[in-house]
Amino acid sequence: MIRVGVVGATGYTAFEAIRLINRHPQATVTAVTSRKDVGTPISDVHRALTGQLDLSLSLADPQQLGADCDVVLCCLPHAASAETVRALSEQDLRVIDLSADFRLRSAAVYERWYATEHPWPERLGEVAYGLPELFAEEIADARLVANPGCYPTSAILPLAPLLKAGVIETDIIVDSKSGVSGAGRTPKLANLYCEANESIAAYSVGKHRHQPEVVDVLDRFAGVQTDVLFTPHLTPMDRGILSTIYVQGRELDAQRVKQLWQEAYAEAPFLHVVDSPPATKHVSGTNHVHMTAIDAGKRVVLLSVLDNVVKGASGAAVQNMNCMFGLDQTLGLGA
Amino acid sequence: MIRVGVVGATGYTAFEAIRLINRHPQATVTAVTSRKDVGTPISDVHRALTGQLDLSLSLADPQQLGADCDVVLCCLPHAASAETVRALSEQDLRVIDLSADFRLRSAAVYERWYATEHPWPERLGEVAYGLPELFAEEIADARLVANPGCYPTSAILPLAPLLKAGVIETDIIVDSKSGVSGAGRTPKLANLYCEANESIAAYSVGKHRHQPEVVDVLDRFAGVQTDVLFTPHLTPMDRGILSTIYVQGRELDAQRVKQLWQEAYAEAPFLHVVDSPPATKHVSGTNHVHMTAIDAGKRVVLLSVLDNVVKGASGAAVQNMNCMFGLDQTLGLGA
Amino acid sequence: MIRVGVVGATGYTAFEAIRLINRHPQATVTAVTSRKDVGTPISDVHRALTGQLDLSLSLADPQQLGADCDVVLCCLPHAASAETVRALSEQDLRVIDLSADFRLRSAAVYERWYATEHPWPERLGEVAYGLPELFAEEIADARLVANPGCYPTSAILPLAPLLKAGVIETDIIVDSKSGVSGAGRTPKLANLYCEANESIAAYSVGKHRHQPEVVDVLDRFAGVQTDVLFTPHLTPMDRGILSTIYVQGRELDAQRVKQLWQEAYAEAPFLHVVDSPPATKHVSGTNHVHMTAIDAGKRVVLLSVLDNVVKGASGAAVQNMNCMFGLDQTLGLGA
Amino acid sequence: MIRVGVVGATGYTAFEAIRLINRHPQATVTAVTSRKDVGTPISDVHRALTGQLDLSLSLADPQQLGADCDVVLCCLPHAASAETVRALSEQDLRVIDLSADFRLRSAAVYERWYATEHPWPERLGEVAYGLPELFAEEIADARLVANPGCYPTSAILPLAPLLKAGVIETDIIVDSKSGVSGAGRTPKLANLYCEANESIAAYSVGKHRHQPEVVDVLDRFAGVQTDVLFTPHLTPMDRGILSTIYVQGRELDAQRVKQLWQEAYAEAPFLHVVDSPPATKHVSGTNHVHMTAIDAGKRVVLLSVLDNVVKGASGAAVQNMNCMFGLDQTLGLGA
């Protein structure tokens, strides 16, 4: 059994991670930590865990985690996460960091977009990016994996093979719609039910932190510098991301796009090319991604859907864990 | 034009009050106050008011309000509200208090249920209760009106004529379902979108503060001491209250109930007896109440629906204002 | 009093039209028609009208409508609508057609996109397009007004002044998100609660019938042939449209866009230029449109929100009616 | 591997059954049938099954099902279901019937409430009722199991031990709130998104078909004839049932209720007694039931929550299948 610690266990991604590990046939949660509510049973924080996990919140003590865990899923906010990851690096365990701290390769880019100094800049540049569909080998060997952002996963997976094949221009528009769970569990006015319900709005237009992540990872994979315009929208639903992506290319059509995807992702168990526009509900609660491409005048419209809390966060973390421990990618993640 | 001040203008009921006054042909909002965000345009706080009201938040200054307003709608939390109402009582204006502070007739009952001393206990007992369907004359003469609670309105209106007629027993179960706006606009975990959405739960079972309000007002109107068991439920919708009320009485049936309602509310423009179960959506955004009664074994089930922010709060306040100023009850409240 | 007939009165837009006319100080509904359920009280079809309108459904008889009405709002499906409008043209009344039948100027384009012969092609080309913000004079004089599509309104209003001023390129992407009421009230699998709830999906990508409408009206107003790529999305909410529009132009920035809007719409009572991304909830239940522009790299992102059932349908119809009868545009439509 | 056939595979419960069997380590779906859409891949009907199950819809042929399956889950409407079950009874397989056809013991009661002749009345009275928490032994031996109704499960589980212990009176009120999936996948006006969303309403007050089911099963288990008043409510959410149950008894309090539950359900892996009001979200997507009891005057209020599509339908079916095949009850159903 792989012993899993969940650091920062009170939020939505941590809950989903615990739920998934609970179902995993070869892994078990052995520690849950938090700065607040130390001593509180985790099932009081996440009542869906009633009777499912008999652990209480503790402070994140690196040595203790080193003794109790084979792998830690770090679900802290950015900056705080890198500090904890650094402390954990002395221990004999692996880390999957669900924050943004190790996704970008450049400390300068990080500091520009996150408006804070990076706590461990020298570690950047050599961290595996946790998309097994693109970086399986690096992940298998890694002691630290940067779990991707939810929006970037929905944009990078459709775009990467097309850029690698050189069939699309680098001027790309990504118009994404996300459920409210992406905003986290901290009480804020904008996330109140009566604010978010029955309403849709764009936010952080052209300046969301996931924009440089998409650009950096596409460059890392395909060696192409793209000009991505990213517009996220807060959508009245718990979970799900739909990205509507506008691309164009000489002699490109939807059929060619799908063919390239089929080739690139022939071995990817969670990626499915479909023939009509996918809905986020089709993948809700699962680690799957549905993608299609549609001809529209001189452009091709790419559509991808995923569950932001699963494939966009904790499901990807479990998938990465499976890769790191030599297991089948799909173990514990449904069929 | 009636000049209206809205004290505590940043919440949902205040917004709805402003929206309704904006539509009212003989009233206009002249002051909006708040302890926070003084100087901020009200349309920044409630963006739906963009271009609709050119006022900024000020501190609630009794003298200034006395100069600027003919009536003040007080939308403060309990206890704070009574203090402000007391300060305003020196001024030449009328007050409609949307808090719970003047709804009960007894300071002792208030202090038991609200766990705080009443700031102006000697004023209790002689305040008009703002249900014009039951207390129109008192309201017309009042300088201070206690605007009813949302749940109590949904329970009192169906029950009052039946108790007055002596046809039901005093052992009554009120099972109510409310939209999330009833919980207010202050960020709290339970009111986050991802907590409240796709979920229903009971809360404050048998100990919600609206339970004694129902009992006190029914006694006041019908002279009967009832034993009401009240169970509120948080329902995943913005607005609306449905109360499912279980009563029984010798030789009582649904037809007799409807007949008593028709007689009692013949002149009530907002009350409608319907023939099949009403949905909260049928009255959403309006000041109307739909009620029906259905035979079920030895009991009769009463169903009432209203919009908790309109008839359950700000619409009732405007209706009360109309009564206090000698206008038609329906003015500014749709047909 | 303007006597208003509502033809095809059982759907959502008809309900909203009746609700608005009920509030209008100088108009009253005098006839409601339907092919089905003749004789049924309209308040049984739309239970929110209980006690608000004492009319029953009748068959649409042109002569009777001519006797009873000064204006008819035609809420029928396309093709059926044009036939009825043609029959009504003999009568002494005006018509506002809420279908798509008279929005396009060319029968050939209509027949290509709607896959049916136009029932009255010779009438096309001279019908006023019901956006008073752009075509007020034509509407004032018209006997027949084509009420705009909901999506087109959200796209045309932000784009028209920019194209007129020649500051944007004609290659335009419109990514729109609509509430489910836009799909109508006919039971279909895709519109079931459990299909649409907690899910978002694109549909009719690049081939929605509102795409040629946007192109035709922009040409009509600005004399420019645009290349619009339009992607609609079904969003889990009752009402509201958000359009996210991607444009670019030499030396164009967001500030210039807002300035052009301020100039073009200085006299438009329902259009509001705001400073941060608007949410559909800000205009829910109203006839208002909120718009903003944001710089994003070489592009400017335009955002517009409206209520698809009000400004996108029945509110626009009332606004058009006001124009046609020489009344203030805002009468009966709130402030 | 247990080979499972799903008859009537196009609805929501069938989808959930397939999803659960797909995750089950010792079962696999080998047939999916429907009267419509024969030949259509099941993943076209339920797009969430894309890549998860490579089967197409066939007509339900008893002999073929006998050859292909060890057990059939019958997801047909009532009456149709009994006919199919009868035809399947010749085959060497077991049947779990998710319809209401074999839940009641009396054909006369069935015919009164379902307004149709029972197709196989002589089979009634000896069919195991599929609540393993109460009838585990009967289920283990059964060739035919009647899967319980969703509402009845939420009412019977809290009530059964209390009636058995003789601590509550037989006059019981069950006020239940259900998500919309309970209404099925057939397009009907009432289940349209824009009808059900943002609204709650009671229906079938005192005459819902699940009322006699509750009474019959409680009698069967506890030997007590109860007088249950059952009021279901349609709640704006996909899934979940909350039952608020009003009981009373001499010297009864909440603590005693919980104690009786703890004793009765000590071995029940899916039942959890909790200390504060449970929300349907706490059990969403799972086979768990959370229950609590709260003192309220002379009554005790019982609260139970479950997922109507899982523990209320397909999860219970899998739990029953596990019992019938000698497996651990929880296999394939999460922890």
Short mmCIF file of N, CA, C and O in Angstrom, two decimals, chain C residues 92-139:
data_model
loop_
_atom_site.label_atom_id
_atom_site.label_comp_id
_atom_site.label_asym_id
_atom_site.label_seq_id
_atom_site.Cartn_x
_atom_site.Cartn_y
_atom_site.Cartn_z
N ASP C 92 -56.10 46.80 -39.18
CA ASP C 92 -55.63 48.11 -38.74
C ASP C 92 -54.91 47.98 -37.40
O ASP C 92 -55.43 48.36 -36.36
N LEU C 93 -53.76 47.42 -37.48
CA LEU C 93 -52.96 47.29 -36.25
C LEU C 93 -51.49 47.19 -36.64
O LEU C 93 -51.14 47.03 -37.80
N ARG C 94 -50.64 47.32 -35.66
CA ARG C 94 -49.22 47.18 -35.90
C ARG C 94 -48.75 45.84 -35.34
O ARG C 94 -49.41 45.25 -34.49
N VAL C 95 -47.63 45.40 -35.85
CA VAL C 95 -47.14 44.08 -35.45
C VAL C 95 -45.67 44.17 -35.07
O VAL C 95 -44.87 44.80 -35.77
N ILE C 96 -45.37 43.56 -33.96
CA ILE C 96 -43.97 43.33 -33.59
C ILE C 96 -43.76 41.82 -33.62
O ILE C 96 -44.39 41.09 -32.85
N ASP C 97 -42.91 41.40 -34.55
CA ASP C 97 -42.72 39.96 -34.75
C ASP C 97 -41.48 39.50 -33.99
O ASP C 97 -40.37 39.91 -34.31
N LEU C 98 -41.68 38.63 -33.01
CA LEU C 98 -40.54 38.16 -32.20
C LEU C 98 -39.83 36.96 -32.83
O LEU C 98 -38.83 36.50 -32.30
N SER C 99 -40.35 36.47 -33.94
CA SER C 99 -39.65 35.37 -34.61
C SER C 99 -38.52 35.93 -35.47
O SER C 99 -38.28 37.13 -35.52
N ALA C 100 -37.84 35.03 -36.17
CA ALA C 100 -36.72 35.44 -37.03
C ALA C 100 -37.17 35.83 -38.43
O ALA C 100 -36.34 36.19 -39.27
N ASP C 101 -38.47 35.79 -38.70
CA ASP C 101 -38.92 35.83 -40.10
C ASP C 101 -38.65 37.12 -40.85
O ASP C 101 -38.52 37.10 -42.08
N PHE C 102 -38.58 38.23 -40.15
CA PHE C 102 -38.38 39.49 -40.88
C PHE C 102 -37.10 40.19 -40.49
O PHE C 102 -36.96 41.40 -40.71
N ARG C 103 -36.17 39.45 -39.92
CA ARG C 103 -34.93 40.09 -39.49
C ARG C 103 -33.92 40.22 -40.61
O ARG C 103 -33.15 41.17 -40.66
N LEU C 104 -33.88 39.23 -41.48
CA LEU C 104 -32.94 39.25 -42.59
C LEU C 104 -33.56 40.01 -43.76
O LEU C 104 -34.77 39.98 -43.97
N ARG C 105 -32.72 40.64 -44.58
CA ARG C 105 -33.26 41.41 -45.70
C ARG C 105 -33.42 40.56 -46.95
O ARG C 105 -34.07 40.97 -47.90
N SER C 106 -32.78 39.40 -46.96
CA SER C 106 -32.77 38.61 -48.19
C SER C 106 -33.48 37.28 -48.00
O SER C 106 -33.15 36.50 -47.09
N ALA C 107 -34.46 37.03 -48.89
CA ALA C 107 -35.17 35.75 -48.82
C ALA C 107 -34.21 34.58 -49.08
O ALA C 107 -34.35 33.51 -48.51
N ALA C 108 -33.25 34.79 -49.94
CA ALA C 108 -32.31 33.72 -50.27
C ALA C 108 -31.50 33.33 -49.04
O ALA C 108 -31.31 32.15 -48.74
N VAL C 109 -31.02 34.33 -48.33
CA VAL C 109 -30.25 34.04 -47.11
C VAL C 109 -31.14 33.34 -46.09
O VAL C 109 -30.76 32.35 -45.47
N TYR C 110 -32.37 33.85 -45.94
CA TYR C 110 -33.33 33.22 -45.02
C TYR C 110 -33.51 31.74 -45.36
O TYR C 110 -33.46 30.88 -44.49
N GLU C 111 -33.73 31.50 -46.64
CA GLU C 111 -34.04 30.13 -47.03
C GLU C 111 -32.83 29.20 -46.87
O GLU C 111 -32.98 28.02 -46.55
N ARG C 112 -31.64 29.75 -47.03
CA ARG C 112 -30.45 28.93 -46.83
C ARG C 112 -30.30 28.54 -45.35
O ARG C 112 -30.03 27.40 -45.03
N TRP C 113 -30.51 29.50 -44.46
CA TRP C 113 -30.25 29.25 -43.04
C TRP C 113 -31.44 28.60 -42.32
O TRP C 113 -31.26 27.88 -41.35
N TYR C 114 -32.65 28.90 -42.80
CA TYR C 114 -33.80 28.35 -42.10
C TYR C 114 -34.39 27.13 -42.81
O TYR C 114 -35.35 26.52 -42.34
N ALA C 115 -33.82 26.77 -43.95
CA ALA C 115 -34.17 25.54 -44.65
C ALA C 115 -35.67 25.44 -44.93
O ALA C 115 -36.26 24.37 -44.83
N THR C 116 -36.27 26.56 -45.25
CA THR C 116 -37.68 26.56 -45.58
C THR C 116 -37.95 27.77 -46.48
O THR C 116 -37.23 28.77 -46.43
N GLU C 117 -38.97 27.67 -47.30
CA GLU C 117 -39.36 28.83 -48.10
C GLU C 117 -39.92 29.92 -47.20
O GLU C 117 -40.63 29.63 -46.25
N HIS C 118 -39.66 31.15 -47.53
CA HIS C 118 -40.23 32.24 -46.74
C HIS C 118 -41.67 32.48 -47.19
O HIS C 118 -41.94 32.61 -48.38
N PRO C 119 -42.61 32.55 -46.23
CA PRO C 119 -44.02 32.66 -46.61
C PRO C 119 -44.39 34.03 -47.21
O PRO C 119 -45.47 34.18 -47.78
N TRP C 120 -43.54 35.02 -47.07
CA TRP C 120 -43.90 36.35 -47.56
C TRP C 120 -42.63 37.10 -47.96
O TRP C 120 -42.31 38.15 -47.41
N PRO C 121 -41.92 36.54 -48.92
CA PRO C 121 -40.58 37.07 -49.24
C PRO C 121 -40.60 38.51 -49.72
O PRO C 121 -39.65 39.26 -49.48
N GLU C 122 -41.69 38.93 -50.40
CA GLU C 122 -41.69 40.29 -50.96
C GLU C 122 -41.76 41.36 -49.88
O GLU C 122 -41.45 42.53 -50.12
N ARG C 123 -42.10 40.96 -48.66
CA ARG C 123 -42.15 41.94 -47.57
C ARG C 123 -40.77 42.22 -46.99
O ARG C 123 -40.56 43.24 -46.32
N LEU C 124 -39.83 41.31 -47.21
CA LEU C 124 -38.48 41.47 -46.66
C LEU C 124 -37.78 42.69 -47.25
O LEU C 124 -38.13 43.16 -48.33
N GLY C 125 -36.80 43.17 -46.55
CA GLY C 125 -35.98 44.25 -47.10
C GLY C 125 -36.44 45.62 -46.68
O GLY C 125 -35.67 46.59 -46.71
N GLU C 126 -37.70 45.71 -46.23
CA GLU C 126 -38.19 47.04 -45.85
C GLU C 126 -38.77 47.03 -44.43
O GLU C 126 -39.49 47.93 -44.04
N VAL C 127 -38.45 45.98 -43.69
CA VAL C 127 -38.98 45.88 -42.33
C VAL C 127 -38.00 46.51 -41.35
O VAL C 127 -36.79 46.27 -41.43
N ALA C 128 -38.52 47.29 -40.43
CA ALA C 128 -37.65 47.91 -39.43
C ALA C 128 -37.08 46.85 -38.51
O ALA C 128 -37.79 45.94 -38.07
N TYR C 129 -35.78 46.96 -38.20
CA TYR C 129 -35.13 46.03 -37.26
C TYR C 129 -35.19 46.66 -35.88
O TYR C 129 -34.70 47.78 -35.66
N GLY C 130 -35.78 45.92 -34.95
CA GLY C 130 -36.18 46.52 -33.69
C GLY C 130 -35.12 46.78 -32.64
O GLY C 130 -35.30 46.40 -31.49
N LEU C 131 -34.05 47.42 -33.03
CA LEU C 131 -33.07 47.89 -32.05
C LEU C 131 -33.15 49.42 -32.03
O LEU C 131 -32.47 50.08 -32.82
N PRO C 132 -33.93 49.98 -31.12
CA PRO C 132 -34.08 51.44 -31.11
C PRO C 132 -32.76 52.19 -30.92
O PRO C 132 -32.64 53.34 -31.32
N GLU C 133 -31.78 51.51 -30.33
CA GLU C 133 -30.48 52.15 -30.15
C GLU C 133 -29.83 52.46 -31.50
O GLU C 133 -28.97 53.33 -31.59
N LEU C 134 -30.21 51.73 -32.56
CA LEU C 134 -29.61 51.93 -33.87
C LEU C 134 -30.61 52.41 -34.92
O LEU C 134 -30.22 53.09 -35.88
N PHE C 135 -31.86 52.02 -34.78
CA PHE C 135 -32.82 52.27 -35.86
C PHE C 135 -34.09 52.95 -35.35
O PHE C 135 -35.21 52.59 -35.76
N ALA C 136 -33.95 53.91 -34.46
CA ALA C 136 -35.12 54.50 -33.79
C ALA C 136 -36.10 55.10 -34.78
O ALA C 136 -37.32 54.94 -34.64
N GLU C 137 -35.62 55.78 -35.78
CA GLU C 137 -36.54 56.46 -36.69
C GLU C 137 -37.38 55.50 -37.51
O GLU C 137 -38.58 55.68 -37.67
N GLU C 138 -36.71 54.49 -38.05
CA GLU C 138 -37.44 53.48 -38.81
C GLU C 138 -38.53 52.82 -37.96
O GLU C 138 -39.64 52.56 -38.44
N ILE C 139 -38.19 52.54 -36.72
CA ILE C 139 -39.14 51.87 -35.84
C ILE C 139 -40.35 52.75 -35.56
O ILE C 139 -41.49 52.29 -35.57
#
